[in-house]
Coordinates of C-alpha atoms and ligand atoms in Angstrom, one line a residue:
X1 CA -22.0 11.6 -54.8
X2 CA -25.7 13.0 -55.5
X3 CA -24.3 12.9 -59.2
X4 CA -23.5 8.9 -59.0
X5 CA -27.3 8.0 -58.4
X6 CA -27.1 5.2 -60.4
X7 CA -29.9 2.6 -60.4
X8 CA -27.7 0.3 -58.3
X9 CA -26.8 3.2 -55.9
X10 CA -30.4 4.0 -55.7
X11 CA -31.5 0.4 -54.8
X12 CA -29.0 0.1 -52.3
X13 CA -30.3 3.5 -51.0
X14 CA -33.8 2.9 -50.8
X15 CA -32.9 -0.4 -48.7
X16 CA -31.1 1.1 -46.6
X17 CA -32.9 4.0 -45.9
X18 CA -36.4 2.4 -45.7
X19 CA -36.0 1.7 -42.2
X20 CA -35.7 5.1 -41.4
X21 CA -38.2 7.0 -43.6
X22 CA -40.9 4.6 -42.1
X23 CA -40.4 3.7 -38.5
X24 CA -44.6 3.6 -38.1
X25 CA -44.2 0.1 -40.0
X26 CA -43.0 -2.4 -37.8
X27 CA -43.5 -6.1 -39.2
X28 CA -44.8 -8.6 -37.1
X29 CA -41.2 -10.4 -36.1
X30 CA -39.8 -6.8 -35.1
X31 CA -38.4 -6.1 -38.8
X32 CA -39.1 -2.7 -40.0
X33 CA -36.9 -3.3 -43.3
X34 CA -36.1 -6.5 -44.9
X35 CA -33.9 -9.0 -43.4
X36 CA -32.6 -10.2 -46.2
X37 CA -31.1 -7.4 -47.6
X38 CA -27.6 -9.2 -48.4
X39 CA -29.7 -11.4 -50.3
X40 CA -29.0 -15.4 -50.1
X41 CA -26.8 -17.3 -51.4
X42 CA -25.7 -21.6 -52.1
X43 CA -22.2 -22.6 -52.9
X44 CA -19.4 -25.7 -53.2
X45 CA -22.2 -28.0 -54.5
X46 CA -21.6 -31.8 -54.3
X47 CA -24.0 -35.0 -55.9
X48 CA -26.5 -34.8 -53.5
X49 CA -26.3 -31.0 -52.0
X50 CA -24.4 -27.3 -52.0
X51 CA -24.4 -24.8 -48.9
X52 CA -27.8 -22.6 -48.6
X53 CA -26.3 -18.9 -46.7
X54 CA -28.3 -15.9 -45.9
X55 CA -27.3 -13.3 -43.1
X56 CA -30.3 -11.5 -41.7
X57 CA -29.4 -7.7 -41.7
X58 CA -32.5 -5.3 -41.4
X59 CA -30.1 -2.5 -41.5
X60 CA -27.2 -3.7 -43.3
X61 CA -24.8 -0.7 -42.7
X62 CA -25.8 -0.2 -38.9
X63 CA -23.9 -2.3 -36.1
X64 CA -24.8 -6.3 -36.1
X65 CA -27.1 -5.0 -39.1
X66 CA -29.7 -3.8 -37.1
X67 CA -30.0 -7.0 -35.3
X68 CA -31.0 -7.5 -31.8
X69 CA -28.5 -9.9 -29.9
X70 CA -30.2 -12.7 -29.4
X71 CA -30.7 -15.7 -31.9
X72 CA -33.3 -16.0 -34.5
X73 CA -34.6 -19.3 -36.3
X74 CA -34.3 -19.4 -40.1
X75 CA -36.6 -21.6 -42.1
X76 CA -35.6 -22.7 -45.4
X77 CA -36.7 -24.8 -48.1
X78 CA -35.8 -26.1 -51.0
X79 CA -38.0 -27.0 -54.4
X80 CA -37.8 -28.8 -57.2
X81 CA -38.9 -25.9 -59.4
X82 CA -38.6 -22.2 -59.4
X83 CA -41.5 -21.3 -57.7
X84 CA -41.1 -23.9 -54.9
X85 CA -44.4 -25.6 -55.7
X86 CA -42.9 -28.5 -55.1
X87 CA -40.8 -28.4 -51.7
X88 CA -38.5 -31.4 -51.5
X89 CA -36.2 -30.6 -49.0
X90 CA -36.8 -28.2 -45.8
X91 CA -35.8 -27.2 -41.5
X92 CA -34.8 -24.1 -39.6
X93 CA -30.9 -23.1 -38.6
X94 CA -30.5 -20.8 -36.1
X95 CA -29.1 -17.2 -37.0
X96 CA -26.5 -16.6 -34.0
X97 CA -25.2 -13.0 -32.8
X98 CA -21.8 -14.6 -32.6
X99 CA -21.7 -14.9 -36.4
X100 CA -23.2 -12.1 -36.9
X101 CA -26.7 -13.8 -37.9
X102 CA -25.3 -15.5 -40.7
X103 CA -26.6 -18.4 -41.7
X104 CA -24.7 -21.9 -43.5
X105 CA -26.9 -25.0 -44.3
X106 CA -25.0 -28.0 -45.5
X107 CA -27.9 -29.5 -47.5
X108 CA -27.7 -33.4 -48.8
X109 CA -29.8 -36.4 -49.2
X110 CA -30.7 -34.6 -53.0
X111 CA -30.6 -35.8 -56.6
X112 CA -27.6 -35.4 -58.6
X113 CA -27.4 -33.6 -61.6
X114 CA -30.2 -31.1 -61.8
X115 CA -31.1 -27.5 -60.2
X116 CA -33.0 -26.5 -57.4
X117 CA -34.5 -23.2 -55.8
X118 CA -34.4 -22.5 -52.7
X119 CA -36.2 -19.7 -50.0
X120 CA -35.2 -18.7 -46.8
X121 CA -37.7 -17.2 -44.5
X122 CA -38.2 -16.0 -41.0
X123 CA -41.3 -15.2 -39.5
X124 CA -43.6 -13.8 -42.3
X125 CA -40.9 -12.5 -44.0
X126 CA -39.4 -14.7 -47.0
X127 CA -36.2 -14.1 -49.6
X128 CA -36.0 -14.0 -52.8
X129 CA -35.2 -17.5 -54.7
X130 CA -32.1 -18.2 -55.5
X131 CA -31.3 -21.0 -57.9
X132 CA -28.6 -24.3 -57.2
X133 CA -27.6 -27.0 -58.8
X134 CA -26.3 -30.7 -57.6
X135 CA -23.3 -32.1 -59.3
X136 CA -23.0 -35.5 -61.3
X137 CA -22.2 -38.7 -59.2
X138 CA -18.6 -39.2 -58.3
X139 CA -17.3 -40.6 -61.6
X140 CA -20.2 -40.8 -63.6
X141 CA -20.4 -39.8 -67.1
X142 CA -20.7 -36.3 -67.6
X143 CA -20.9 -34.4 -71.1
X144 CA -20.9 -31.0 -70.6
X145 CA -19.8 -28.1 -67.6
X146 CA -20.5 -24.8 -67.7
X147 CA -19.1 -22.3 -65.4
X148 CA -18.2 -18.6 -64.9
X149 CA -15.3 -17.2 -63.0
X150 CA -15.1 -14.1 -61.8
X151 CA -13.2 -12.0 -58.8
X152 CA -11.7 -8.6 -58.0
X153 CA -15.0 -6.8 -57.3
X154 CA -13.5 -2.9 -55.9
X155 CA -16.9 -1.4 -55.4
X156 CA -15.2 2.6 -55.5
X157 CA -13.4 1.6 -59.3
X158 CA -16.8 0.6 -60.8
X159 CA -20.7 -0.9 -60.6
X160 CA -21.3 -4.4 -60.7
X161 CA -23.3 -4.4 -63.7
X162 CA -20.7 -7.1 -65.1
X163 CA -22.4 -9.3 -62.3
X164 CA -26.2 -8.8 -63.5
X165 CA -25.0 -10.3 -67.0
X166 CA -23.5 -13.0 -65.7
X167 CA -26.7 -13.4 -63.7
X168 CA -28.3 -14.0 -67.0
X169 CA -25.6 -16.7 -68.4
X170 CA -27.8 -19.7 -69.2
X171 CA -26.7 -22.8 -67.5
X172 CA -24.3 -21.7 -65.1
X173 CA -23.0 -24.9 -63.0
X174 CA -21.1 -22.9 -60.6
X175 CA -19.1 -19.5 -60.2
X176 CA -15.3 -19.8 -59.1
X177 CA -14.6 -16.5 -57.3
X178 CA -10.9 -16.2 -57.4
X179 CA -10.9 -13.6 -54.5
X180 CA -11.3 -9.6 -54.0
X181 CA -14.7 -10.1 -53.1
X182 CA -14.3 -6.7 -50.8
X183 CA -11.2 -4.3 -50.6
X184 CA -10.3 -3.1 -47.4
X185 CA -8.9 0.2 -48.4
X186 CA -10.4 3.6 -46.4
X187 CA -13.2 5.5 -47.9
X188 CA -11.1 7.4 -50.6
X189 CA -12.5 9.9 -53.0
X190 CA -10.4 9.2 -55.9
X191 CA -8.2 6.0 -57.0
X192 CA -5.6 5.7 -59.7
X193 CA -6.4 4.6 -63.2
X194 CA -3.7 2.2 -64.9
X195 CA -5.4 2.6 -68.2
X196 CA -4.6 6.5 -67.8
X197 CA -1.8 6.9 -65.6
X198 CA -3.7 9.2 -63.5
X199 CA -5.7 9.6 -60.5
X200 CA -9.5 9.5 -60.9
X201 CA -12.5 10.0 -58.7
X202 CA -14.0 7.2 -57.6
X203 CA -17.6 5.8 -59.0
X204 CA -18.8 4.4 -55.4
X205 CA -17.7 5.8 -51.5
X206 CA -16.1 3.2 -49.3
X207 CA -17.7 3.7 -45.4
X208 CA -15.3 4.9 -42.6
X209 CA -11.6 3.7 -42.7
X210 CA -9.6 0.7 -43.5
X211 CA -11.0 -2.5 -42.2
X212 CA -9.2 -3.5 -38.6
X213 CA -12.2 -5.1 -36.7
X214 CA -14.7 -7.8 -37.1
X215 CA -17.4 -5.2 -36.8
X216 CA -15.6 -3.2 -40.0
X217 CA -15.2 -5.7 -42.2
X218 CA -18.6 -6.9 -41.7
X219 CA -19.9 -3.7 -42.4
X220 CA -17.9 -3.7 -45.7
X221 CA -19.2 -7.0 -47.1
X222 CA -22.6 -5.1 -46.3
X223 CA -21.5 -2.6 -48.1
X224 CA -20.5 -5.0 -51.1
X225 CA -23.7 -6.7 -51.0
X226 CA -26.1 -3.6 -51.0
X227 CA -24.9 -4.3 -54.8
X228 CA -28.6 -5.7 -56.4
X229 CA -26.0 -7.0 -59.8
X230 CA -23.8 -9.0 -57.0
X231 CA -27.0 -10.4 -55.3
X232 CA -28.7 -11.2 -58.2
X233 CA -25.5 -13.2 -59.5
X234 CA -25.2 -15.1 -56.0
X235 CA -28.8 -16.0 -56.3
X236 CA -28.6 -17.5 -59.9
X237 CA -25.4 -20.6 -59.6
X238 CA -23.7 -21.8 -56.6
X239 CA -20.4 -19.6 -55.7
X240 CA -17.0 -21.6 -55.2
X241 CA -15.5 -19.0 -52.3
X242 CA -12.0 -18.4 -52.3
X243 CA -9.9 -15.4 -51.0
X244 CA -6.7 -13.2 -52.2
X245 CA -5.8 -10.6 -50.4
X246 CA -7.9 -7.5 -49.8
X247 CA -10.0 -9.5 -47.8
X248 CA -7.3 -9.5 -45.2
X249 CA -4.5 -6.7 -46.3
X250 CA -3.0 -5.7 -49.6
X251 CA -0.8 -8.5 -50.7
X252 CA -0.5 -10.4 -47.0
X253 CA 1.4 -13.5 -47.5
X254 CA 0.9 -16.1 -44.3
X255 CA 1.8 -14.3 -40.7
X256 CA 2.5 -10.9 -42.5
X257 CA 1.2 -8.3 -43.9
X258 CA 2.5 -5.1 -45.9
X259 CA 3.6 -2.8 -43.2
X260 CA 5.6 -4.5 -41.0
X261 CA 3.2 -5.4 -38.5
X262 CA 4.6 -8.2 -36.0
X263 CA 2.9 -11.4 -37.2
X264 CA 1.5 -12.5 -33.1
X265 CA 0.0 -8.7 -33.7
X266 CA -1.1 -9.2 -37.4
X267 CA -2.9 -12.4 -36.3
X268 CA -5.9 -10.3 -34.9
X269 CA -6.4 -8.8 -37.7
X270 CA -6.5 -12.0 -39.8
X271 CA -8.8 -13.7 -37.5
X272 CA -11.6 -10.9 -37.7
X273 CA -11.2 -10.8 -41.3
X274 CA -11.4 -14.5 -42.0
X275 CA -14.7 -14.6 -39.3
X276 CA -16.0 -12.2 -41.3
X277 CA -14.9 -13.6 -45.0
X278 CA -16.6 -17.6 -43.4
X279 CA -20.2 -15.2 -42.2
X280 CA -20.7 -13.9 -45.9
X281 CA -19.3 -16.8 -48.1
X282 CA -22.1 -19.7 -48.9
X283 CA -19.4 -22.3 -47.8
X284 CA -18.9 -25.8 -45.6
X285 CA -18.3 -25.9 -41.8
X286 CA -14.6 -27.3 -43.0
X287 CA -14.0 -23.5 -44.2
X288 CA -15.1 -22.2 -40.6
X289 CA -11.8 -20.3 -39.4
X290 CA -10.1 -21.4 -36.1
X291 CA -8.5 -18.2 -34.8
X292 CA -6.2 -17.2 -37.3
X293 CA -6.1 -19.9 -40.0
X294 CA -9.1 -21.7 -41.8
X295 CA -8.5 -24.3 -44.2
X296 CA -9.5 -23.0 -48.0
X297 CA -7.8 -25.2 -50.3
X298 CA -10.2 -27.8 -51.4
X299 CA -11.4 -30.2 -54.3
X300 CA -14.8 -30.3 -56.2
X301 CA -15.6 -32.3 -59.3
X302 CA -18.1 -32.5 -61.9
X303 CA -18.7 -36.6 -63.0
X304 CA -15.6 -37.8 -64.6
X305 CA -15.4 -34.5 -66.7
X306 CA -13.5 -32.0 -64.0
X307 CA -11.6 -32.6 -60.8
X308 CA -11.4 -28.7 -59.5
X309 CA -7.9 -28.2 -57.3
X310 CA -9.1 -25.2 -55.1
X311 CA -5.4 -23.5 -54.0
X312 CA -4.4 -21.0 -51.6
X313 CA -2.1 -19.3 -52.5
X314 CA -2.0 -16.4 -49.3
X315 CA -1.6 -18.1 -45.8
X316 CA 1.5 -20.3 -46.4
X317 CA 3.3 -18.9 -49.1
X318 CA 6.7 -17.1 -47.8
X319 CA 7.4 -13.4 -47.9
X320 CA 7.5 -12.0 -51.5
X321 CA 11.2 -11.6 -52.5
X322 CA 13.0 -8.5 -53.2
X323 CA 10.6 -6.4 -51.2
X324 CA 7.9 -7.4 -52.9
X325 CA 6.4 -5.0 -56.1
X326 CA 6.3 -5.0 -59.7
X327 CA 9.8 -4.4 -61.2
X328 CA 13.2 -6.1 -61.8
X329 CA 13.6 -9.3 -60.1
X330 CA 16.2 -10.3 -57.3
X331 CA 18.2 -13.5 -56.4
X332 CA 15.6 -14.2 -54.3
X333 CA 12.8 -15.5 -57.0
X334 CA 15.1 -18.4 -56.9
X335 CA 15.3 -19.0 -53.2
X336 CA 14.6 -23.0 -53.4
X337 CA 13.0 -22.3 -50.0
X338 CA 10.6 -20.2 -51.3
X339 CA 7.0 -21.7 -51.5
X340 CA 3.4 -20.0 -52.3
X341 CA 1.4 -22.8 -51.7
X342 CA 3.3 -24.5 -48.5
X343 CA 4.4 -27.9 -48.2
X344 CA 1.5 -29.5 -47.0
X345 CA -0.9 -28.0 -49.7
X346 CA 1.8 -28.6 -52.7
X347 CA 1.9 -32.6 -51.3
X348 CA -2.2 -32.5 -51.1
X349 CA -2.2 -30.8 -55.0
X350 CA 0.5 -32.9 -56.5
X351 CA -1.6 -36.3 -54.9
X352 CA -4.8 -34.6 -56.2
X353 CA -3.3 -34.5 -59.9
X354 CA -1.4 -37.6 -60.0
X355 CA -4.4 -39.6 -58.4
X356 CA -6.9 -37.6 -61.1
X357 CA -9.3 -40.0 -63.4
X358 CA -11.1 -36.9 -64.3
X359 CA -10.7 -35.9 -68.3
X360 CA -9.7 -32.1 -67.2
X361 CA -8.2 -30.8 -64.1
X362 CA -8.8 -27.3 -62.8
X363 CA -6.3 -25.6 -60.5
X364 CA -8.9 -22.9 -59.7
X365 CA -5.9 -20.3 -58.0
X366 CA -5.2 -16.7 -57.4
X367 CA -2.0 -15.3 -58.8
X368 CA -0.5 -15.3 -62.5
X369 CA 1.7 -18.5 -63.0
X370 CA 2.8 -17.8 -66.4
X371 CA 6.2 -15.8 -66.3
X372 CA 5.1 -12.6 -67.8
X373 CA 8.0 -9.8 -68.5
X374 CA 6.3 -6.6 -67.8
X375 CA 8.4 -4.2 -69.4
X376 CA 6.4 -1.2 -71.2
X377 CA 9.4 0.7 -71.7
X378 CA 11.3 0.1 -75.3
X379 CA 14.7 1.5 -73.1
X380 CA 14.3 -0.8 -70.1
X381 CA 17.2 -3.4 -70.2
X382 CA 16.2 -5.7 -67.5
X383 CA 12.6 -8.3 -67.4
X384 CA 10.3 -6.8 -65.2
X385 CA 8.1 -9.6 -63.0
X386 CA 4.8 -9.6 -61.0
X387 CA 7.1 -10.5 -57.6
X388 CA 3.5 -11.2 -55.9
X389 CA 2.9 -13.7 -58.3
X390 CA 4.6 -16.9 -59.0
X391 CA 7.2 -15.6 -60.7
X392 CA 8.0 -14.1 -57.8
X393 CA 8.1 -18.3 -56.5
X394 CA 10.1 -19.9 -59.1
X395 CA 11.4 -22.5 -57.4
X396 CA 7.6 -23.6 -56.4
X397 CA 6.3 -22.6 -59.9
X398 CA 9.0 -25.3 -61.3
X399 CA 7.9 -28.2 -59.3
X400 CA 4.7 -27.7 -60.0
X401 CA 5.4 -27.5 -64.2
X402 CA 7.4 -30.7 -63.1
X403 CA 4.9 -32.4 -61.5
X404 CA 2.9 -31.6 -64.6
X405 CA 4.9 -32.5 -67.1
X406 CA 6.8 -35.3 -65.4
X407 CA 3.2 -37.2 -65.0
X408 CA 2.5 -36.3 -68.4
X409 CA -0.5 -34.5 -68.0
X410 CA -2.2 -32.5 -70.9
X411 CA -5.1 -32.0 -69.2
X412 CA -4.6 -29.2 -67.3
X413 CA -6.0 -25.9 -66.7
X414 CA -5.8 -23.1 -64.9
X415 CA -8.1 -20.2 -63.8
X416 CA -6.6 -17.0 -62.3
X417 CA -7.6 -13.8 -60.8
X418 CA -5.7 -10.7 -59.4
X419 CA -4.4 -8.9 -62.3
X420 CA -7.4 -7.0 -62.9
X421 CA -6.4 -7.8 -67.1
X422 CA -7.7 -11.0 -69.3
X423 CA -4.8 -12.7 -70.3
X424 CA -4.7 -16.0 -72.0
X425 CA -1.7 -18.3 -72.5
X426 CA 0.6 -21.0 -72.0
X427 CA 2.9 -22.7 -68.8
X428 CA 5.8 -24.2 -70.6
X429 CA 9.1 -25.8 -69.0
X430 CA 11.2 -22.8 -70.6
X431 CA 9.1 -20.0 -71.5
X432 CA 7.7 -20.0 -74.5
X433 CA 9.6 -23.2 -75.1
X434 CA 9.6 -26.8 -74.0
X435 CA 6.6 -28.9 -72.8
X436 CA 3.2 -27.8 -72.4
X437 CA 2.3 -28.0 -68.8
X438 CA -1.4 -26.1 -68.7
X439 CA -3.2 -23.5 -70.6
X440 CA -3.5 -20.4 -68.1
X441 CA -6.8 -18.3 -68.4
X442 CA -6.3 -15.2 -66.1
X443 CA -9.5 -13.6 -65.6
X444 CA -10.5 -9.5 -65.6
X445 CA -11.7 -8.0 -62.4
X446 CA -15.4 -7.0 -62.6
X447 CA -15.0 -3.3 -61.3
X448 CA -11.2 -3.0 -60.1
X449 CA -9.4 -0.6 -62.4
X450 CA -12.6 1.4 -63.5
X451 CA -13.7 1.6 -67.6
X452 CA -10.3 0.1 -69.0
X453 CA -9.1 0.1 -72.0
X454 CA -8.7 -2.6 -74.9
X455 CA -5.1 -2.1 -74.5
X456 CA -3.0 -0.5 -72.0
X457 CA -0.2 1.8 -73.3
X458 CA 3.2 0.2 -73.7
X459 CA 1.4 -3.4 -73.3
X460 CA 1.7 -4.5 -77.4
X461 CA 5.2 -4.6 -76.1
X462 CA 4.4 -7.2 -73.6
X463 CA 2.4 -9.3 -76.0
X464 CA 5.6 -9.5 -78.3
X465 CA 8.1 -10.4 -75.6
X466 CA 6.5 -12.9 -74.3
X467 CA 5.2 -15.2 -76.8
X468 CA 3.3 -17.9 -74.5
X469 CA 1.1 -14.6 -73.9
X470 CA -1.7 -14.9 -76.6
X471 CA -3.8 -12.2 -75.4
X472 CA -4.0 -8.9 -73.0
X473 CA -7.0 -7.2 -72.7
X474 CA -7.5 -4.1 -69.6
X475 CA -11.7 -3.9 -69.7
X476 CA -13.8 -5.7 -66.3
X477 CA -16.0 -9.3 -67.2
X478 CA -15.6 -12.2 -66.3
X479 CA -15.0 -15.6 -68.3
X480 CA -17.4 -18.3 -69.2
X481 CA -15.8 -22.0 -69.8
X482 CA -17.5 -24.4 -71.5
X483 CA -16.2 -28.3 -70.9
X484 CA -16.4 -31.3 -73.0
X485 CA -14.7 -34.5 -72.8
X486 CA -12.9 -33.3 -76.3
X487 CA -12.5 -29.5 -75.2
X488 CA -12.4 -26.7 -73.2
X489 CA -13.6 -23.8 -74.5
X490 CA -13.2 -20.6 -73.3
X491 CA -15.2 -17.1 -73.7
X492 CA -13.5 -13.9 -72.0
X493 CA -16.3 -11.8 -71.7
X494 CA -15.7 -7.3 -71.6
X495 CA -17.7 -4.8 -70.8
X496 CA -18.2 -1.5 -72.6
X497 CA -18.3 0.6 -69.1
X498 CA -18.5 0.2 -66.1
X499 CA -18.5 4.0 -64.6
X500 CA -22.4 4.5 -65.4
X501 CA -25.3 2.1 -65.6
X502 CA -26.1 -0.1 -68.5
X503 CA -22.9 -1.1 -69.6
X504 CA -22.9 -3.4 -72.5
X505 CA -21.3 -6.8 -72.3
X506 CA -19.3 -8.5 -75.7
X507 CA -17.3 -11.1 -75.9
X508 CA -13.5 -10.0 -76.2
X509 CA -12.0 -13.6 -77.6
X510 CA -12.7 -17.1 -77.7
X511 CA -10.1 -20.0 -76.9
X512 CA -10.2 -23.7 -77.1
X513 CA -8.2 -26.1 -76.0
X514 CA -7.6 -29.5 -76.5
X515 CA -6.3 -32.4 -73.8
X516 CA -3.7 -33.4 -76.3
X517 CA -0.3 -30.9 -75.5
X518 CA -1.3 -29.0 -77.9
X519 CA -2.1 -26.1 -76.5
X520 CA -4.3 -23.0 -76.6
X521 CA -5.7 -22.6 -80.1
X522 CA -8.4 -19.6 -81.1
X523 CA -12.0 -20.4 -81.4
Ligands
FE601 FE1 -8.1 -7.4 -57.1
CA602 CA1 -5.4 -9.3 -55.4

């Protein structure tokens, strides 16, 4: 690893090893090293607030951080500039052992509409500033949105450098992180590379081995958020938090998880993860787990311009079908029973969409709807499907085109994660064919899957079979949307590398679309 110094690596490095190379310097509150070494964080902003987090962690790798088990108050502020000259908003929150001396304020009384900075600061020590921003009124006029999503952050496959550029993306309202904000996996020295059908050694070392306990998983998102690119990101536009799966278990779905484990045994494990996923994530008290469940799915808008539908599509979907995978498909795709959003959260969704006055709505989700044959092979005879993803849920996947399409909505779009790819393209009734039910954007990962490629082998063959599929791309970025009340415009941004620092960032392809049915168009 002495070879993978990397500036990043080296940050993280010297913060965590300050403490140690100078015990002779205790600060005045007891801190020898800087409490806010995860950095701070605001998310799921509203008209007249977000959520201001920070966890204090002098020694974010040690046990409890290097915390001592007691609670600590937390000062923050809030200013109407970037230097907080102007303080408009401030109070203390308590850091409690129990959460591991994380910290949530709900902030509200603010102005709609504009940024703010905020600080957090305990004792003499302060933060850095990170930067918010309040939403328009419910309903009122509203122009123009700009947001990033971005997800799938496997801190062994790559650095986060994808995260320091969007960091510098003027006029981010908000991020939507679609999920695999940590992997769970055991420290592993080398990974496998789909771009190159081979194993590889990894670019950053995992701690210890796969997450089990509160205590592990907290130490992981330390880990995670040693990363000065992914701090820097949090501290510049208000996160929206979702999950997928690695921060629970590879491909979980509800009570079970991959290996067989017997769901009243399995619930342990989700409950320590989902503790630990609420203690690092800048969201509500609504999102606080209770034991094993914690309500995710949720709706944000922007004016009259966006009504967001945040899904969750992990803890009530039903066991993948044919034993779950990537390969040919089963009878069981089209078990009518099967469901990957539940009943309850289908109902809330299909209300959300048909009560909707907002020009667009975003169904901000994890898993590829589109029904993408995979086949790479010129001899294989038979489709093969993503069984993880929708279309391993047809019977869910078709109510919701008919929903769509049956309420006569063209103004729907959708933002997904998980495939560690771009892809861009169309939900129709049949395929390629039939009525336009959304325009799909699936977004990259912005380390999983190491350097990538433009193209992976055997994938021009994909583009040609499935002609809803407008592009494929297998580098790590992230996409930048940019919303009008005439169209939705959207940027899916590449990197050059992201093995060694300084990787360059370009913009793969542009896409527009307009809330006509007429579906995704280049730009
Ligand atoms: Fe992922
Ligand atoms: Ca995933």
């Amino acid at each position: 690893m002495a070879s993978l110094l990397t500036p990043t690596r080296r940050a993280a490095l010297l913060t965590l090893g300050a403490g140690l190379a100078a015990p002779a310097l205790v600060r005045a509150q007891g801190f020898r090293t800087d409490p806010f070494s995860l950095g701070v964080a605001s998310g799921d902003p509203a008209p007249d607030g977000f959520v201001l987090w920070t966890r204090l962690a002098p020694e974010p790798l040690e046990p409890h951080g290097g915390m001592t088990l007691r609670p600590v108050t937390v000062s923050w502020e809030i200013g109407s500039d970037e230097t907080l000259r102007t303080v408009v908003q401030k109070g203390d929150a308590i850091a409690r052992p129990e959460l591991g001396h994380a910290v949530h304020v709900e902030v509200a009384g603010l102005q709609p509409d504009r940024p703010y900075w905020y600080r957090f600061n305990v004792g003499p020590e302060r933060s850095q500033i990170g930067r918010a921003r309040t939403t328009p009124a419910v309903g009122a006029p509203a122009r123009q949105l700009r947001f990033a999503v971005a997800g799938c952050q496997a801190y062994t496959d790559g650095l986060f450098t994808a995260y320091g550029h969007l960091a510098q993306e003027p006029e981010l309202a908000f991020v939507y992180h679609y999920g695999d904000y940590i992997y769970e996996g055991r420290d592993n020295p080398t990974r496998w590379d789909w771009s190159r059908r081979r194993t590889q050694p990894v670019v950053r070392r995992h701690m210890g081995q796969e997450c089990y306990t509160l205590e592990d998983y907290r130490r992981r998102y330390a880990l995670y958020k040693t990363d000065v690119d992914l701090r820097n990101a949090h501290a510049a536009a208000p996160f929206i938090a979702s999950w997928d799966d690695h921060e629970i278990d590879n491909n979980w779905a509800s009570a079970l998880d991959q290996d067989g484990t017997p769901p009243e045994v399995f619930a342990f494990r989700k409950a320590a993860a989902m503790q630990a996923w609420y203690e690092h994530m800048p969201v509500r008290a609504a999102q606080r787990p209770r034991g094993d469940s914690l309500q995710l799915h949720r709706r944000l808008a922007w004016g009259d311009l966006l009504s967001a539908h945040l899904l969750d599509t992990r803890q009530y979907r039903t066991n993948q079908p044919c034993g779950d995978g990537v390969k040919t498909g089963c009878p069981g795709q089209d078990d009518p029973a099967a469901t990957l959003t539940g009943a309850a959260q289908e109902r809330w969704l299909f209300d959300g969409l048909s009560s909707s006055r907002a020009r667009w709505n975003l169904l901000a989700q994890q898993v590829m709807v589109m029904p993408l044959d995979r086949r790479t092979e010129p001899e294989a005879t038979e489709p093969v499907w993503n069984l993880d993803s929708w279309s391993g849920y047809r019977a869910s996947r078709k109510r919701l085109v008919d929903h769509i399409t049956g309420r006569k909505l063209r103004n729907v779009v959708i933002a997904t994660g998980d495939e560690h790819q771009h892809y861009a393209g169309e939900v129709r009734t049949r395929g390629a064919e039939g009525d336009l039910a959304a325009v799909e954007f699936v977004s990259t990962s912005i380390s999983s899957g190491g350097d990538g490629v433009n193209i992976r082998p055997g994938w021009d063959r994909v583009l040609a079979a499935n002609p809803f599929l407008k592009l494929v791309n297998d580098q790590r970025g992230y996409t930048v949307h940019e919303v009008t009340p005439d169209a939705w415009r959207a940027d899916l941004k590449v990197m050059d590398r992201v093995s060694t620092p300084g990787g360059a960032l370009a913009s793969r392809a542009r896409f527009a679309v307009a809330p006509d049915g007429r579906g995704l168009q280049t730009a």
